[in-house]
Amino acid sequence: MRIFRSSFPEGFVFGAATAAYQIEGASFGGAGSCHWDTFAATPGNVLRAEDGARACDHYHRWPEDLDLVRDGGFDAYRFSTSWARVMPEGRGAPNQEALDFYDRLVDGMLERGLKPYHTLYHWDLPSALADLGGWTNADSPKWFGDYAEVISGRIGDRVASTATINEPWCVAWLSHFLGHHAPGLRDIRAAARAMHHILLAHAEAMERLRGLGLGNLGIVLNFTPAEPASDTPADLAATARQDAIANRWFIEAIAKGSYPEEALEGMAPHLPEGWQDDLGRISAPIDWLGVNYYTRGLIQQGEGPWPQISDAEGRRAKTQMGWEIYPEGLSGLLQRLSREFVGDLPLYVTENGMAWNDRIENGACFDPERIDYIDRHLSAALAALDCGANLKGFFYWSLLDNFEWAFGYERRFGLIHVDFDTFARTPKASYHELRSALGK
Ligand code: IFM
């Protein structure tokens, strides 16, 4: 790699990221059912009908996994806690075994000199709450606030930071309008409500955690810079709508207390009554912003009802997900966020990485494509720093190959290969390369 730790400012945080449902094994430790269990149990939703029941067996193997984070030269570990594990019924009595598990996990990070970066919600909504409409229910922000208080009441004293929600666009739009993720709806009204309630849930959790005296609180948003497939007025307008829904909705609400006009065009009739009154709470100050970046979108006018958006085929090399490799999008995005929305607020790249069809040969996994991907995205992060973005850290997604949602275990994002039959962990060449770039 051409990039080293010394290329970055003193104190820049390097980390690796995971999420509970994708690695822990949801069938262990008294976790309740979550909507991903039922979504995966429905034919056709997940490739090869796989689910998160065992995942990477991190629930039992976490000491080995944390050793790998430490030995990889990282400063921090980004993890999430599972709502359905902590509160199996979504509300009411917590599962003591879950609280003890997360307690040990956080202590395990600290013992290894790793900073714990906690995410409260990375998509494991308890089924009991999904039965009540999940994020379309106006009470969902309060349910989430109760959960946030319980888990942060237990581990908040030792974590370096807390993010409320991971990727609200995926929670709301991808899952309630596009139907690709649990609960698999394709419904504009449900989507509009989820788009609003997830932000209110963020606001509620911020208030509850501030009430507990906790600091360094933020949210993790995913951004896919939208570029027009052509300069026809129709494609330009479709690109503006896509940008409003996918990139601006959440950050504009948080940073400016408004929703973008191009998105309200189709969503306003379906938002809950009085939504305007909530924007004050939603735009309460955050301490940092997490940015998840993987690729750009090439957008063209689509057919059918609003928003009439469709994806055009990109021309660049693609990852196993079919996503174009487009590092310059990351530097442009970080600069745009600073310039248009957050000014000097600390930014973290909380996810960036690529899936590849990695294989073990002769006991090793050689992944030069990933090494190049990381190198080029770290260079892009440096370029953004040079242009004045207040970037404080970079987390690779993901530490381990894991349950990649609708793509099951086929898509491998990890720095560490996981054999899903034996659960053997094999650090890939990219892990070793990054480790030496980080000075280990
Ligand atoms: O695996 C996911 C993660 O859970 C959220 N961000 C994108 C990753 C890759 O698709």
Coordinates of C-alpha atoms and ligand atoms in Angstrom, one line a residue:
M1 CA 0.0 0.0 0.0
R2 CA 1.1 3.6 -0.7
I3 CA -0.7 5.0 2.3
F4 CA 0.6 4.7 5.9
R5 CA -0.6 5.8 9.3
S6 CA 2.0 8.6 9.2
S7 CA 0.3 10.0 6.1
F8 CA -2.6 11.0 8.4
P9 CA -2.7 13.6 11.2
E10 CA -1.7 12.6 14.7
G11 CA -4.6 10.9 16.6
F12 CA -6.5 9.9 13.4
V13 CA -8.5 6.8 14.4
F14 CA -8.3 3.6 12.3
G15 CA -10.9 0.9 13.0
A16 CA -12.7 -2.0 11.7
A17 CA -16.5 -2.4 11.8
T18 CA -19.2 -5.1 12.3
A19 CA -22.8 -5.3 13.2
A20 CA -24.6 -7.6 15.7
Y21 CA -27.0 -9.5 13.5
Q22 CA -24.3 -10.0 10.8
I23 CA -21.8 -11.8 13.1
E24 CA -23.1 -12.8 16.5
G25 CA -25.5 -15.7 15.8
A26 CA -29.0 -14.6 16.7
S27 CA -30.0 -18.1 18.0
F28 CA -27.5 -17.9 20.9
G29 CA -27.9 -16.2 24.3
G30 CA -31.6 -15.8 24.6
A31 CA -32.1 -13.2 21.9
G32 CA -35.6 -12.6 20.8
S33 CA -36.8 -13.0 17.2
C34 CA -36.1 -10.0 15.0
H35 CA -37.6 -9.0 11.7
W36 CA -34.5 -10.2 9.8
D37 CA -35.2 -13.7 11.2
T38 CA -38.7 -13.7 9.7
F39 CA -37.7 -11.9 6.5
A40 CA -35.0 -14.5 5.9
A41 CA -37.5 -17.3 6.7
T42 CA -39.6 -16.1 3.7
P43 CA -38.7 -17.8 0.4
G44 CA -37.0 -15.6 -2.1
N45 CA -35.9 -12.9 0.3
V46 CA -32.3 -14.0 1.0
L47 CA -29.9 -15.7 -1.4
R48 CA -29.7 -19.5 -0.7
A49 CA -32.3 -18.9 2.1
E50 CA -29.6 -18.1 4.6
D51 CA -30.1 -16.4 7.9
G52 CA -28.3 -14.9 10.9
A53 CA -29.0 -17.8 13.3
R54 CA -25.3 -18.8 13.6
A55 CA -23.6 -16.1 11.5
C56 CA -19.9 -16.0 12.5
D57 CA -20.5 -17.4 15.9
H58 CA -19.0 -14.2 17.3
Y59 CA -21.2 -14.7 20.4
H60 CA -18.8 -17.4 21.5
R61 CA -15.7 -16.4 19.6
W62 CA -15.5 -12.7 20.4
P63 CA -12.2 -13.0 22.4
E64 CA -10.5 -14.4 19.3
D65 CA -12.1 -11.7 17.1
L66 CA -11.0 -8.8 19.4
D67 CA -7.5 -10.3 19.4
L68 CA -7.6 -10.0 15.7
V69 CA -8.7 -6.4 15.8
R70 CA -5.8 -5.6 18.3
D71 CA -3.3 -7.6 16.3
G72 CA -4.3 -5.8 13.1
G73 CA -3.0 -2.6 14.5
F74 CA -6.4 -0.9 14.8
D75 CA -7.2 1.8 17.4
A76 CA -10.9 1.2 17.5
Y77 CA -13.7 -1.3 16.9
R78 CA -17.1 -0.3 15.7
F79 CA -19.8 -2.8 16.8
S80 CA -23.6 -2.7 17.3
T81 CA -25.8 -4.1 20.1
S82 CA -28.9 -6.0 19.1
W83 CA -32.2 -4.6 20.3
A84 CA -33.8 -8.1 20.0
R85 CA -31.0 -9.6 22.1
V86 CA -31.2 -6.9 24.8
M87 CA -35.0 -6.8 24.9
P88 CA -36.4 -10.0 23.4
E89 CA -39.9 -8.6 23.3
G90 CA -38.7 -5.2 22.2
R91 CA -40.0 -3.6 25.4
G92 CA -40.1 -4.5 29.0
A93 CA -37.7 -6.7 30.9
P94 CA -34.2 -6.8 29.4
N95 CA -32.3 -10.1 28.9
Q96 CA -29.6 -10.1 31.6
E97 CA -27.5 -12.5 29.6
A98 CA -27.4 -10.0 26.8
L99 CA -26.4 -7.1 29.1
D100 CA -23.6 -9.3 30.6
F101 CA -22.4 -10.3 27.1
Y102 CA -22.1 -6.6 25.9
D103 CA -20.5 -5.7 29.2
R104 CA -17.8 -8.4 28.7
L105 CA -17.4 -7.4 25.0
V106 CA -16.7 -3.7 25.9
D107 CA -14.4 -4.7 28.7
G108 CA -12.7 -7.0 26.2
M109 CA -12.0 -4.1 23.9
L110 CA -10.7 -1.9 26.6
E111 CA -8.4 -4.7 27.9
R112 CA -6.9 -4.9 24.4
G113 CA -6.4 -1.1 24.1
L114 CA -9.3 -0.7 21.6
K115 CA -11.7 2.2 21.7
P116 CA -15.3 0.9 21.6
Y117 CA -17.5 2.7 19.0
H118 CA -21.1 1.7 19.8
T119 CA -24.0 1.7 17.3
L120 CA -27.4 1.3 19.0
Y121 CA -29.4 0.1 15.9
H122 CA -28.0 -1.8 13.0
W123 CA -31.3 -3.3 11.8
D124 CA -32.3 -6.0 14.3
L125 CA -35.8 -4.7 15.1
P126 CA -37.6 -7.1 17.5
S127 CA -40.4 -9.1 15.9
A128 CA -42.8 -8.1 18.6
L129 CA -42.4 -4.5 17.5
A130 CA -42.5 -5.4 13.8
D131 CA -45.9 -6.9 14.6
L132 CA -47.1 -3.5 15.7
G133 CA -45.9 -1.9 12.4
G134 CA -42.3 -1.3 13.4
W135 CA -40.9 2.0 12.2
T136 CA -44.2 3.0 10.7
N137 CA -45.7 3.1 14.2
A138 CA -45.6 6.6 15.8
D139 CA -44.6 5.0 19.1
S140 CA -41.4 3.5 17.6
P141 CA -39.2 6.4 18.6
K142 CA -40.2 6.0 22.2
W143 CA -39.6 2.2 22.1
F144 CA -36.2 2.9 20.7
G145 CA -35.5 5.5 23.4
D146 CA -36.3 3.0 26.1
Y147 CA -33.9 0.4 24.6
A148 CA -31.2 3.1 24.2
E149 CA -31.5 4.0 27.8
V150 CA -31.2 0.3 28.9
I151 CA -28.2 -0.6 26.9
S152 CA -26.3 2.7 27.2
G153 CA -27.1 2.7 30.9
R154 CA -25.1 -0.5 31.1
I155 CA -22.1 0.1 28.7
G156 CA -22.3 3.9 28.0
D157 CA -19.7 4.7 30.7
R158 CA -17.0 2.8 28.8
V159 CA -17.7 3.4 25.1
A160 CA -15.7 6.1 23.2
S161 CA -18.8 7.1 21.2
T162 CA -22.4 6.1 20.5
A163 CA -24.2 6.3 17.1
T164 CA -28.0 6.2 17.3
I165 CA -28.9 4.6 13.9
N166 CA -26.9 3.0 11.2
E167 CA -28.0 4.0 7.7
P168 CA -31.5 5.3 8.2
W169 CA -32.0 5.3 4.4
C170 CA -31.7 1.5 4.4
V171 CA -33.9 1.2 7.5
A172 CA -36.6 3.3 5.8
W173 CA -36.4 3.6 2.0
L174 CA -34.6 0.4 1.1
S175 CA -36.8 -1.6 3.4
H176 CA -40.2 0.0 3.1
F177 CA -40.2 1.4 -0.5
L178 CA -37.8 -0.7 -2.5
G179 CA -38.5 -3.8 -0.4
H180 CA -35.0 -5.3 -0.5
H181 CA -34.5 -5.5 3.3
A182 CA -36.8 -6.4 6.2
P183 CA -39.7 -5.8 6.5
G184 CA -39.7 -6.0 2.7
L185 CA -42.5 -3.5 2.0
R186 CA -43.0 -1.6 -1.2
D187 CA -45.3 1.1 0.0
I188 CA -44.8 4.9 -0.2
R189 CA -46.9 5.7 2.9
A190 CA -45.0 3.2 5.0
A191 CA -41.7 4.5 3.6
A192 CA -42.5 8.1 4.3
R193 CA -43.5 7.3 7.9
A194 CA -40.4 5.3 8.4
M195 CA -38.3 8.1 6.9
H196 CA -39.6 10.4 9.6
H197 CA -39.9 8.1 12.6
I198 CA -36.3 6.9 12.2
L199 CA -35.2 10.5 12.6
L200 CA -37.4 11.0 15.5
A201 CA -36.0 7.8 17.0
H202 CA -32.5 9.3 16.6
A203 CA -33.7 12.5 18.3
E204 CA -35.3 10.5 21.2
A205 CA -32.2 8.5 21.8
M206 CA -30.0 11.6 21.7
E207 CA -32.2 13.2 24.4
R208 CA -32.2 10.1 26.5
L209 CA -28.4 9.6 26.3
R210 CA -27.7 13.2 27.0
G211 CA -30.1 12.7 30.0
L212 CA -27.8 10.0 31.2
G213 CA -24.9 12.4 31.0
L214 CA -23.3 10.6 28.0
G215 CA -21.3 12.5 25.3
N216 CA -19.8 12.0 21.9
L217 CA -23.1 11.1 20.3
G218 CA -23.7 10.9 16.6
I219 CA -25.5 9.1 13.7
V220 CA -24.2 7.0 10.8
L221 CA -25.6 7.9 7.4
N222 CA -24.9 6.2 4.1
F223 CA -24.3 8.3 1.0
T224 CA -24.2 7.3 -2.6
P225 CA -23.3 10.4 -4.6
A226 CA -25.9 10.7 -7.5
E227 CA -24.6 11.5 -10.9
P228 CA -26.8 11.9 -14.0
A229 CA -26.4 9.3 -16.7
S230 CA -26.9 12.1 -19.3
D231 CA -27.5 15.8 -19.3
T232 CA -31.1 15.6 -20.5
P233 CA -33.5 17.5 -18.3
A234 CA -35.3 14.3 -17.4
D235 CA -32.2 12.6 -16.2
L236 CA -31.0 15.7 -14.3
A237 CA -34.4 16.0 -12.5
A238 CA -34.3 12.3 -11.7
T239 CA -30.8 12.7 -10.3
A240 CA -32.0 15.6 -8.1
R241 CA -34.8 13.5 -6.7
Q242 CA -32.5 10.6 -6.0
D243 CA -30.0 12.9 -4.3
A244 CA -32.8 14.4 -2.2
I245 CA -34.1 11.0 -1.0
A246 CA -30.8 9.1 -0.6
N247 CA -28.3 11.7 0.3
R248 CA -30.0 14.9 1.6
W249 CA -33.1 13.8 3.5
F250 CA -31.4 12.8 6.7
I251 CA -28.5 15.2 6.8
E252 CA -30.6 18.2 5.9
A253 CA -33.1 17.4 8.6
I254 CA -30.3 17.0 11.2
A255 CA -28.1 19.9 10.1
K256 CA -30.8 22.4 8.9
G257 CA -34.1 21.2 10.3
S258 CA -35.8 20.8 6.9
Y259 CA -36.6 18.2 4.3
P260 CA -35.5 18.7 0.7
E261 CA -38.3 19.9 -1.6
E262 CA -37.6 17.3 -4.3
A263 CA -38.3 14.6 -1.8
L264 CA -41.3 16.3 -0.2
E265 CA -42.9 16.4 -3.6
G266 CA -43.8 12.7 -3.3
M267 CA -43.6 12.1 0.4
A268 CA -45.4 15.0 2.0
P269 CA -48.9 13.6 1.5
H270 CA -47.8 10.5 3.4
L271 CA -45.9 11.9 6.3
P272 CA -47.5 11.8 9.8
E273 CA -49.6 14.9 10.6
G274 CA -47.6 17.6 12.4
W275 CA -44.2 16.3 11.0
Q276 CA -43.0 19.9 10.7
D277 CA -43.1 20.3 14.5
D278 CA -40.6 17.5 15.0
L279 CA -37.8 19.0 13.0
G280 CA -36.6 21.1 15.9
R281 CA -35.9 18.0 18.0
I282 CA -34.4 16.2 15.0
S283 CA -32.0 19.0 14.3
A284 CA -30.6 19.1 17.9
P285 CA -26.8 19.2 17.7
I286 CA -24.8 16.0 17.3
D287 CA -21.1 15.6 18.3
W288 CA -19.9 13.9 15.1
L289 CA -21.2 12.4 11.9
G290 CA -20.5 8.9 10.6
V291 CA -20.3 8.6 6.8
N292 CA -20.7 5.2 5.1
Y293 CA -19.4 5.3 1.5
Y294 CA -19.1 2.5 -1.0
T295 CA -19.9 3.8 -4.5
R296 CA -21.7 6.3 -6.6
G297 CA -25.1 6.0 -8.4
L298 CA -25.6 6.8 -12.1
I299 CA -29.1 8.0 -12.4
Q300 CA -31.7 8.2 -15.1
Q301 CA -35.4 8.9 -15.5
G302 CA -37.4 5.8 -14.7
E303 CA -41.0 4.8 -15.3
G304 CA -44.2 4.4 -13.3
P305 CA -45.3 6.6 -10.3
W306 CA -43.1 9.0 -8.3
P307 CA -40.1 9.1 -7.9
Q308 CA -39.4 7.6 -11.4
I309 CA -35.7 6.9 -10.8
S310 CA -33.7 4.1 -12.3
D311 CA -30.0 3.1 -12.1
A312 CA -27.9 3.2 -15.3
E313 CA -25.0 0.9 -15.8
G314 CA -21.7 2.3 -14.6
R315 CA -18.6 1.8 -16.7
R316 CA -16.0 1.4 -14.0
A317 CA -14.7 -1.9 -12.5
K318 CA -17.2 -3.3 -10.1
T319 CA -17.0 -5.3 -6.8
Q320 CA -18.8 -8.6 -6.1
M321 CA -21.8 -6.5 -5.2
G322 CA -21.8 -5.0 -8.7
W323 CA -20.9 -1.6 -7.2
E324 CA -18.6 0.6 -9.2
I325 CA -15.2 1.3 -7.6
Y326 CA -15.2 5.1 -7.4
P327 CA -12.8 6.5 -4.8
E328 CA -13.0 10.1 -5.9
G329 CA -16.7 10.0 -4.8
L330 CA -15.5 9.7 -1.2
S331 CA -13.3 12.9 -1.3
G332 CA -16.1 14.8 -3.1
L333 CA -18.7 13.6 -0.6
L334 CA -16.6 14.6 2.5
Q335 CA -16.0 18.0 1.0
R336 CA -19.7 18.5 0.1
L337 CA -20.8 17.5 3.6
S338 CA -18.4 20.0 5.2
R339 CA -19.3 22.8 2.8
E340 CA -23.1 22.4 2.5
F341 CA -24.1 20.8 5.8
V342 CA -21.9 20.3 8.8
G343 CA -19.0 22.8 8.6
D344 CA -16.3 21.8 11.1
L345 CA -18.3 19.0 12.8
P346 CA -16.0 15.9 13.2
L347 CA -16.5 13.4 10.4
Y348 CA -15.7 9.7 10.5
V349 CA -15.8 7.3 7.6
T350 CA -17.6 4.7 9.6
E351 CA -17.8 2.2 6.7
N352 CA -15.9 1.7 3.5
G353 CA -14.9 -1.6 1.9
M354 CA -15.6 -4.1 -0.8
A355 CA -17.0 -7.6 -1.4
W356 CA -15.0 -10.0 -3.5
N357 CA -15.3 -13.7 -4.1
D358 CA -12.4 -14.5 -1.8
R359 CA -11.2 -18.1 -1.6
I360 CA -8.7 -19.9 0.6
E361 CA -5.9 -21.5 -1.4
N362 CA -3.1 -23.4 0.3
G363 CA -4.2 -22.0 3.7
A364 CA -4.1 -18.3 2.6
C365 CA -6.4 -15.8 1.0
F366 CA -4.9 -13.5 -1.5
D367 CA -7.0 -10.4 -2.2
P368 CA -5.0 -7.8 -4.1
E369 CA -8.3 -6.1 -5.4
R370 CA -9.2 -5.2 -1.8
I371 CA -5.7 -3.9 -1.0
D372 CA -6.0 -1.6 -4.0
Y373 CA -9.5 -0.6 -3.0
I374 CA -8.5 0.4 0.5
D375 CA -5.4 2.2 -0.7
R376 CA -7.4 4.3 -3.1
H377 CA -10.1 5.1 -0.7
L378 CA -7.6 6.1 2.0
S379 CA -6.0 8.4 -0.6
A380 CA -9.4 9.9 -1.2
A381 CA -9.8 10.5 2.5
L382 CA -6.5 12.2 2.6
A383 CA -7.5 14.4 -0.4
A384 CA -10.6 15.5 1.6
L385 CA -8.5 16.3 4.6
D386 CA -6.2 18.4 2.4
C387 CA -9.2 20.3 1.2
G388 CA -10.2 21.1 4.8
A389 CA -12.7 18.3 5.8
N390 CA -12.6 17.7 9.5
L391 CA -12.1 14.0 9.1
K392 CA -11.1 12.2 12.3
G393 CA -11.2 8.5 11.5
F394 CA -11.7 5.7 9.0
F395 CA -13.3 2.3 9.7
Y396 CA -13.0 -0.6 7.2
W397 CA -16.2 -2.6 6.6
S398 CA -15.9 -5.3 7.6
L399 CA -13.6 -7.0 10.1
L400 CA -15.1 -10.4 9.1
D401 CA -16.9 -12.0 6.2
N402 CA -20.4 -12.1 7.5
F403 CA -24.2 -12.2 6.8
E404 CA -24.6 -9.7 4.0
W405 CA -28.3 -9.3 4.5
A406 CA -30.3 -10.2 1.3
F407 CA -27.1 -11.7 -0.2
G408 CA -26.5 -14.2 2.7
Y409 CA -23.0 -15.4 3.2
E410 CA -22.0 -15.3 -0.5
R411 CA -20.7 -11.7 -0.5
R412 CA -17.4 -11.4 1.4
F413 CA -16.4 -7.9 2.7
G414 CA -14.1 -9.1 5.4
L415 CA -10.4 -8.4 6.1
I416 CA -10.7 -11.9 7.6
H417 CA -12.0 -14.9 5.8
V418 CA -14.6 -16.9 7.7
D419 CA -15.3 -20.6 6.9
F420 CA -19.1 -20.7 7.6
D421 CA -19.0 -24.5 8.3
T422 CA -16.1 -24.6 10.8
F423 CA -16.0 -20.8 11.7
A424 CA -12.3 -20.8 11.1
R425 CA -10.9 -17.3 10.7
T426 CA -8.1 -16.7 8.2
P427 CA -6.7 -13.2 7.9
K428 CA -6.6 -12.2 4.2
A429 CA -3.6 -10.5 2.5
S430 CA -5.4 -7.2 2.9
Y431 CA -5.5 -7.6 6.7
H432 CA -1.7 -8.2 6.8
E433 CA -1.1 -5.3 4.4
L434 CA -3.2 -2.9 6.4
R435 CA -1.6 -4.0 9.6
S436 CA 1.8 -3.0 8.3
A437 CA 0.5 0.3 6.9
L438 CA -0.8 1.0 10.4
G439 CA 2.7 0.3 11.8
K440 CA 2.2 -3.0 13.5
Ligands
IFM1 O1 -23.1 -5.0 5.3 C1 -23.6 -3.7 5.1 C2 -23.7 -3.1 6.5 O2 -24.5 -3.8 7.3 C3 -24.3 -1.7 6.3 N1 -23.6 -0.9 5.3 C4 -23.3 -1.5 4.0 C5 -22.7 -2.9 4.3 C6 -22.3 -3.6 2.9 O3 -23.5 -3.8 2.2

